[in-house]
Amino acid sequence: MSSWAERIGLEHPVVQAGMGGGLSTAPLAAAVSAAGGLGTVGIMPPRAFSAELRAARALAAGRPVAANLLLPFLRRAHVRACVESGVTVVVLHGGFAPRVVATLRAAGIVVLQQVGTATEARRALADGVDGLIVQGLEAGGHTYAALPLRAALRAVRDEVPDRTPVLAAGGIVDGADVARVLAEGADAAVVGTRFLATEESRAHPGYKRALIDGSRTVDTLLFGFGWPMRHRVLVNAATDRWCRRDPRGPRAVRLLSAASGPLGRVLPLTVMELAARVQHPTIPVLTPGPPVAGGGPDRILRATALYAGQGVGRIGDVRPAAEVVRALASG
Ligand SMILES: Cc1cc2nc3c(=O)[nH]c(=O)nc-3n(C[C@H](O)[C@H](O)[C@H](O)COP(=O)(O)O)c2cc1C
């Protein structure tokens, strides 16, 4: 057991990645925490975020709970919700925000930053974060990753002081994967896609089926309207249509996404979530909103971002999150 995980109060060095847009809410985060890992509530509109954080804390019965903040969508109310709900850890992703780091740390919260390279790791540490999550190219969702996880982990480990906690993310789906990253120097494993395929995740039922059936992912910019950051998704009708020549998507679509970046920062998250329901695979204006339970009929899966890491082909069932924690910790 790593000393970092012990210090945070975890039984197992297993962290469930915060998955935004309503995918990881209180039931999943609390189930992971109650099972001895660290569960994380993903970002959503501030009032709902605050309610989910409080619910997760109540359901986790005294175990540590984390919150995830996607910086492009951050409002002051999100930071307030983290402080007032009493979460133990906050993970930042999608940019840098030294003032947010200072506010959270002043409230006694452990702040981790997700990074892809040694340069970003240096920058995050200069901002004052307590630790880092290194994302490898295998990771699902939005990534900065430039190297496969093993190489990225080594590059960051070589760069930062020994005492800095460094967690590893990307393609981790079973106990052997967790054991491997710990042996390679990680303080804990951060796992997203495997926790999407659980009973407690709020992924659309068709999305959960796609995770079981699918294995092919693409690292793209296609679902970038409002947030032009690279992301790894399962292939679907939209990627089949628009990513055949270039996995990143057509140049015109990427230019439109780049121009739409400021729009994403001012639009409430709810607008992105609603837009995802009316997207169509033939119209390449595709937002990052993921398909969630109750979010529409199966046809929305053809044109929404089905975020998934490269380990997806090794996920064979939807299970209770506590069982997944145990399996991940058993390597
Ligand atoms: C569906 C999904 C949503 C994600 N959303 C977020 C997010 O809101 N914030 C964040 O920091 N990372 C997010 N990530 C990335 C994870 O933090 C983590 O890097 C990734 O899940 C690790 O790879 P894996 O999915 O192969 O386990 C997301 C990943 C997935 C699969």
Coordinates of N, CA, C and O in Angstrom, one line a residue, residues 36-149:
G36 N -13.4 1.3 -0.1 CA -12.0 1.5 0.2 C -11.1 2.2 -0.8 O -9.9 2.4 -0.6
G37 N -11.7 2.6 -2.0 CA -11.0 3.4 -2.9 C -11.3 4.8 -2.7 O -11.9 5.2 -1.7
L38 N -11.0 5.7 -3.7 CA -11.4 7.1 -3.6 C -12.4 7.4 -4.8 O -12.0 7.3 -5.9
G39 N -13.7 7.6 -4.4 CA -14.7 7.9 -5.4 C -14.7 9.4 -5.7 O -14.4 10.2 -4.8
T40 N -15.0 9.8 -6.9 CA -15.0 11.2 -7.4 C -16.3 11.6 -8.1 O -16.7 10.9 -9.0
V41 N -16.8 12.7 -7.7 CA -18.0 13.3 -8.4 C -17.4 14.2 -9.5 O -16.5 15.0 -9.2
G42 N -17.9 14.0 -10.7 CA -17.5 14.8 -11.8 C -18.2 16.1 -11.9 O -19.3 16.3 -11.3
I43 N -17.7 17.1 -12.7 CA -18.3 18.4 -12.7 C -19.6 18.4 -13.4 O -19.9 17.6 -14.3
M44 N -20.5 19.2 -12.9 CA -21.8 19.4 -13.5 C -22.3 20.8 -13.1 O -21.5 21.5 -12.4
P45 N -23.4 21.3 -13.5 CA -23.8 22.7 -13.1 C -23.7 22.8 -11.6 O -24.0 21.9 -10.9
P46 N -23.3 24.0 -11.1 CA -22.9 24.2 -9.7 C -23.9 23.7 -8.7 O -23.5 23.1 -7.7
R47 N -25.2 24.0 -8.9 CA -26.2 23.6 -7.8 C -26.2 22.0 -7.7 O -26.2 21.5 -6.6
A48 N -26.3 21.4 -8.9 CA -26.4 19.9 -8.9 C -25.0 19.3 -8.3 O -25.0 18.4 -7.5
F49 N -23.9 20.0 -8.6 CA -22.6 19.5 -8.2 C -22.6 19.6 -6.7 O -22.2 18.6 -6.0
S50 N -23.0 20.7 -6.1 CA -23.0 20.8 -4.7 C -23.9 19.7 -4.0 O -23.5 19.1 -3.0
A51 N -25.1 19.5 -4.6 CA -26.0 18.5 -4.0 C -25.3 17.1 -4.1 O -25.4 16.3 -3.2
E52 N -24.7 16.8 -5.2 CA -24.1 15.5 -5.4 C -22.9 15.3 -4.5 O -22.7 14.2 -3.9
L53 N -22.1 16.3 -4.3 CA -21.0 16.2 -3.3 C -21.5 15.9 -1.9 O -20.9 15.1 -1.2
R54 N -22.5 16.6 -1.5 CA -23.0 16.4 -0.2 C -23.6 15.0 0.0 O -23.4 14.3 1.0
A55 N -24.3 14.6 -1.1 CA -24.9 13.2 -1.0 C -23.8 12.2 -1.0 O -23.9 11.2 -0.2
A56 N -22.7 12.4 -1.8 CA -21.6 11.4 -1.8 C -21.0 11.3 -0.4 O -20.7 10.2 0.1
R57 N -20.8 12.5 0.2 CA -20.2 12.5 1.5 C -21.0 11.7 2.5 O -20.6 11.0 3.3
A58 N -22.4 11.9 2.4 CA -23.3 11.3 3.4 C -23.3 9.8 3.2 O -23.2 9.0 4.1
L59 N -23.3 9.4 1.9 CA -23.4 7.9 1.6 C -22.1 7.2 1.8 O -22.1 6.0 2.1
A60 N -21.0 7.9 1.8 CA -19.6 7.3 1.9 C -19.3 7.0 3.4 O -18.2 6.4 3.7
A61 N -20.2 7.4 4.3 CA -20.1 7.1 5.7 C -18.7 7.3 6.3 O -18.0 6.4 6.8
G62 N -18.2 8.5 6.1 CA -16.9 8.9 6.7 C -15.7 8.6 5.9 O -14.6 9.1 6.3
R63 N -15.8 7.9 4.8 CA -14.7 7.7 4.0 C -14.4 8.9 3.1 O -15.3 9.7 2.8
P64 N -13.1 9.1 2.7 CA -12.8 10.3 1.8 C -13.5 10.2 0.5 O -13.7 9.2 -0.1
V65 N -13.9 11.4 0.0 CA -14.5 11.6 -1.3 C -13.8 12.7 -2.0 O -13.3 13.6 -1.4
A66 N -13.7 12.6 -3.4 CA -13.1 13.6 -4.2 C -14.0 14.3 -5.1 O -15.1 13.8 -5.4
A67 N -13.6 15.5 -5.6 CA -14.4 16.2 -6.6 C -13.5 16.5 -7.8 O -12.3 16.6 -7.6
N68 N -14.0 16.5 -9.0 CA -13.2 16.8 -10.1 C -13.7 18.2 -10.7 O -14.9 18.4 -10.9
L69 N -12.7 19.0 -11.1 CA -13.0 20.3 -11.7 C -12.4 20.4 -13.1 O -11.2 20.4 -13.2
L70 N -13.3 20.6 -14.1 CA -12.8 20.8 -15.4 C -12.6 22.3 -15.5 O -13.6 23.0 -15.5
L71 N -11.4 22.8 -15.6 CA -11.2 24.2 -15.5 C -11.9 25.1 -16.6 O -12.3 26.2 -16.3
P72 N -12.0 24.6 -17.8 CA -12.7 25.5 -18.8 C -14.2 25.8 -18.4 O -14.7 26.8 -18.9
F73 N -14.7 25.0 -17.6 CA -16.2 25.2 -17.2 C -16.3 25.7 -15.8 O -17.5 25.8 -15.3
L74 N -15.2 26.1 -15.2 CA -15.3 26.4 -13.7 C -16.0 27.7 -13.4 O -15.7 28.7 -14.0
R75 N -16.8 27.6 -12.4 CA -17.5 28.9 -11.8 C -17.0 28.9 -10.4 O -16.7 27.9 -9.8
R76 N -17.1 30.1 -9.8 CA -16.7 30.2 -8.4 C -17.5 29.3 -7.5 O -17.1 28.7 -6.5
A77 N -18.8 29.1 -7.9 CA -19.7 28.3 -7.1 C -19.2 26.8 -7.0 O -19.5 26.1 -6.1
H78 N -18.5 26.4 -8.1 CA -18.0 25.0 -8.0 C -16.9 24.9 -6.9 O -16.9 23.9 -6.2
V79 N -16.1 25.9 -6.8 CA -15.0 25.9 -5.8 C -15.6 25.9 -4.4 O -15.3 25.2 -3.5
R80 N -16.6 26.8 -4.3 CA -17.4 26.9 -3.0 C -18.0 25.6 -2.6 O -17.9 25.2 -1.5
A81 N -18.5 24.9 -3.6 CA -19.2 23.6 -3.3 C -18.2 22.6 -2.8 O -18.5 21.8 -1.8
C82 N -17.0 22.6 -3.3 CA -15.9 21.7 -2.9 C -15.6 22.0 -1.4 O -15.5 21.1 -0.6
V83 N -15.4 23.3 -1.1 CA -15.0 23.7 0.2 C -16.1 23.4 1.2 O -15.9 22.8 2.3
E84 N -17.4 23.8 0.9 CA -18.5 23.6 1.8 C -18.9 22.2 2.1 O -19.4 21.8 3.1
S85 N -18.7 21.3 1.1 CA -19.1 19.9 1.2 C -18.1 19.1 2.0 O -18.4 18.0 2.4
G86 N -16.9 19.6 2.2 CA -15.9 18.9 2.9 C -15.2 17.7 2.2 O -14.9 16.7 2.9
V87 N -15.0 17.9 0.9 CA -14.3 16.8 0.2 C -12.9 16.7 0.6 O -12.3 17.8 1.0
T88 N -12.2 15.6 0.5 CA -10.8 15.4 0.9 C -9.9 15.8 -0.2 O -8.8 16.4 0.1
V89 N -10.3 15.5 -1.4 CA -9.3 15.7 -2.5 C -10.1 16.4 -3.7 O -11.3 16.1 -3.9
V90 N -9.4 17.3 -4.4 CA -10.0 17.9 -5.6 C -8.9 17.6 -6.7 O -7.7 17.9 -6.5
V91 N -9.4 17.2 -7.9 CA -8.6 16.9 -9.0 C -8.9 18.0 -10.1 O -10.1 18.2 -10.4
L92 N -7.9 18.7 -10.6 CA -8.0 19.7 -11.6 C -7.6 19.1 -13.0 O -6.7 18.4 -13.0
H93 N -8.3 19.6 -14.0 CA -8.0 19.0 -15.3 C -8.4 20.1 -16.4 O -9.4 20.8 -16.1
G94 N -7.7 20.1 -17.5 CA -8.1 21.0 -18.6 C -7.6 22.4 -18.5 O -8.2 23.3 -19.0
G95 N -6.4 22.6 -17.8 CA -5.8 23.9 -17.7 C -5.1 24.1 -16.4 O -4.8 23.1 -15.7
F96 N -4.8 25.4 -16.1 CA -4.0 25.6 -14.9 C -4.7 26.8 -14.2 O -5.3 27.7 -14.8
A97 N -4.7 26.8 -12.9 CA -5.5 27.8 -12.1 C -4.9 28.0 -10.7 O -5.4 27.5 -9.7
P98 N -3.7 28.7 -10.6 CA -3.0 28.8 -9.3 C -3.9 29.3 -8.2 O -3.8 28.9 -7.1
R99 N -4.8 30.3 -8.6 CA -5.7 30.9 -7.5 C -6.6 29.8 -6.9 O -6.9 29.8 -5.7
V100 N -7.2 29.0 -7.8 CA -8.1 27.9 -7.4 C -7.3 27.0 -6.5 O -7.8 26.5 -5.4
V101 N -6.1 26.6 -6.9 CA -5.2 25.7 -6.1 C -5.1 26.3 -4.7 O -5.3 25.6 -3.7
A102 N -4.8 27.6 -4.6 CA -4.5 28.3 -3.3 C -5.8 28.2 -2.4 O -5.7 27.9 -1.2
T103 N -6.9 28.5 -3.0 CA -8.2 28.6 -2.3 C -8.5 27.2 -1.7 O -8.9 27.0 -0.5
L104 N -8.3 26.2 -2.5 CA -8.7 24.8 -2.1 C -7.7 24.4 -1.0 O -8.1 23.8 0.0
R105 N -6.4 24.6 -1.2 CA -5.4 24.2 -0.2 C -5.6 24.9 1.1 O -5.4 24.4 2.2
A106 N -6.0 26.2 1.0 CA -6.2 27.0 2.3 C -7.4 26.4 3.0 O -7.4 26.5 4.3
A107 N -8.3 25.7 2.4 CA -9.4 25.0 3.0 C -9.0 23.6 3.5 O -9.9 22.9 4.0
G108 N -7.8 23.2 3.3 CA -7.3 21.9 3.8 C -7.6 20.8 2.9 O -7.4 19.6 3.2
I109 N -7.9 21.1 1.6 CA -8.2 20.1 0.6 C -6.9 19.7 -0.1 O -6.0 20.6 -0.4
V110 N -6.7 18.4 -0.4 CA -5.5 17.9 -1.1 C -5.8 18.2 -2.6 O -6.9 17.7 -3.1
V111 N -5.0 18.9 -3.3 CA -5.2 19.2 -4.7 C -4.3 18.4 -5.6 O -3.0 18.5 -5.5
L112 N -4.9 17.7 -6.5 CA -4.1 17.0 -7.5 C -4.4 17.6 -8.9 O -5.5 18.0 -9.1
Q113 N -3.4 17.6 -9.8 CA -3.6 18.1 -11.1 C -3.3 17.0 -12.1 O -2.3 16.3 -12.0
Q114 N -4.2 16.8 -13.1 CA -4.0 15.8 -14.1 C -3.1 16.4 -15.2 O -3.4 17.5 -15.7
V115 N -2.0 15.7 -15.6 CA -1.1 16.2 -16.6 C -0.7 15.1 -17.6 O -0.9 14.0 -17.3
G116 N -0.1 15.6 -18.7 CA 0.3 14.6 -19.7 C 1.8 14.5 -19.9 O 2.3 13.5 -20.4
T117 N 2.5 15.6 -19.5 CA 3.9 15.7 -19.8 C 4.7 16.2 -18.6 O 4.1 16.8 -17.7
A118 N 6.0 16.1 -18.6 CA 6.9 16.6 -17.5 C 6.8 18.1 -17.5 O 6.8 18.7 -16.4
T119 N 6.6 18.8 -18.6 CA 6.5 20.2 -18.6 C 5.3 20.7 -17.8 O 5.3 21.6 -17.0
E120 N 4.2 20.0 -18.1 CA 2.9 20.3 -17.4 C 3.1 20.0 -15.9 O 2.5 20.7 -15.1
A121 N 3.8 18.9 -15.6 CA 3.9 18.5 -14.2 C 4.7 19.6 -13.5 O 4.3 20.0 -12.4
R122 N 5.7 20.2 -14.1 CA 6.5 21.3 -13.5 C 5.6 22.5 -13.2 O 5.6 23.1 -12.2
R123 N 4.8 22.8 -14.3 CA 3.9 23.9 -14.2 C 2.9 23.7 -13.0 O 2.6 24.7 -12.2
A124 N 2.3 22.5 -12.9 CA 1.3 22.3 -11.9 C 1.9 22.4 -10.5 O 1.4 23.0 -9.6
L125 N 3.2 21.9 -10.4 CA 3.8 22.0 -9.1 C 4.2 23.4 -8.7 O 4.0 23.8 -7.6
A126 N 4.5 24.2 -9.7 CA 4.8 25.6 -9.5 C 3.5 26.3 -9.0 O 3.5 27.3 -8.3
D127 N 2.3 25.8 -9.5 CA 1.0 26.4 -9.1 C 0.7 26.0 -7.6 O -0.3 26.5 -7.1
G128 N 1.4 25.0 -7.1 CA 1.2 24.7 -5.7 C 0.4 23.4 -5.4 O 0.0 23.2 -4.3
V129 N 0.2 22.6 -6.4 CA -0.6 21.4 -6.2 C 0.1 20.4 -5.3 O 1.4 20.4 -5.2
D130 N -0.6 19.5 -4.6 CA 0.0 18.5 -3.7 C 0.5 17.3 -4.5 O 1.4 16.6 -4.0
G131 N -0.1 17.0 -5.6 CA 0.3 15.8 -6.3 C -0.2 15.8 -7.8 O -0.9 16.8 -8.2
L132 N 0.2 14.8 -8.5 CA -0.1 14.8 -10.0 C -0.7 13.5 -10.4 O -0.5 12.5 -9.8
I133 N -1.6 13.6 -11.4 CA -2.1 12.4 -12.0 C -1.5 12.4 -13.5 O -1.8 13.4 -14.2
V134 N -0.7 11.4 -13.8 CA -0.1 11.4 -15.1 C -1.0 10.6 -16.0 O -1.4 9.4 -15.7
Q135 N -1.5 11.2 -17.1 CA -2.3 10.5 -18.1 C -1.4 9.9 -19.2 O -0.7 10.7 -19.8
G136 N -1.6 8.7 -19.5 CA -1.0 8.1 -20.7 C -1.9 8.2 -21.9 O -3.1 8.5 -21.8
L137 N -1.3 7.9 -23.1 CA -2.1 8.0 -24.4 C -3.3 7.0 -24.4 O -4.2 7.2 -25.1
E138 N -3.3 6.0 -23.5 CA -4.3 5.0 -23.5 C -5.6 5.6 -22.9 O -6.7 5.0 -23.0
A139 N -5.5 6.7 -22.2 CA -6.7 7.2 -21.4 C -7.9 7.6 -22.2 O -7.8 8.1 -23.3
G140 N -9.1 7.3 -21.6 CA -10.3 7.8 -22.2 C -10.6 9.2 -21.8 O -10.0 9.7 -20.8
G141 N -11.5 9.8 -22.5 CA -11.9 11.2 -22.1 C -10.9 12.2 -22.7 O -10.2 11.9 -23.6
H142 N -10.9 13.4 -22.1 CA -10.0 14.5 -22.6 C -8.6 14.3 -22.1 O -8.4 14.0 -21.0
T143 N -7.7 14.4 -23.0 CA -6.3 14.1 -22.6 C -5.3 15.2 -23.1 O -5.5 15.8 -24.1
Y144 N -4.2 15.3 -22.3 CA -3.0 16.0 -22.7 C -2.0 15.1 -23.1 O -0.9 15.5 -23.5
A145 N -2.3 13.8 -23.0 CA -1.2 12.7 -23.1 C -0.4 12.8 -24.4 O -1.0 13.1 -25.4
A146 N 0.9 12.6 -24.2 CA 1.8 12.6 -25.4 C 2.5 11.3 -25.5 O 3.0 11.0 -26.6
L147 N 2.5 10.5 -24.5 CA 3.2 9.2 -24.4 C 2.4 8.2 -23.8 O 1.5 8.4 -23.0
P148 N 2.7 6.9 -24.2 CA 2.0 5.8 -23.4 C 2.3 5.9 -21.9 O 3.3 6.5 -21.5
L149 N 1.4 5.4 -21.1 CA 1.4 5.6 -19.7 C 2.8 5.3 -19.1 O 3.3 6.1 -18.3

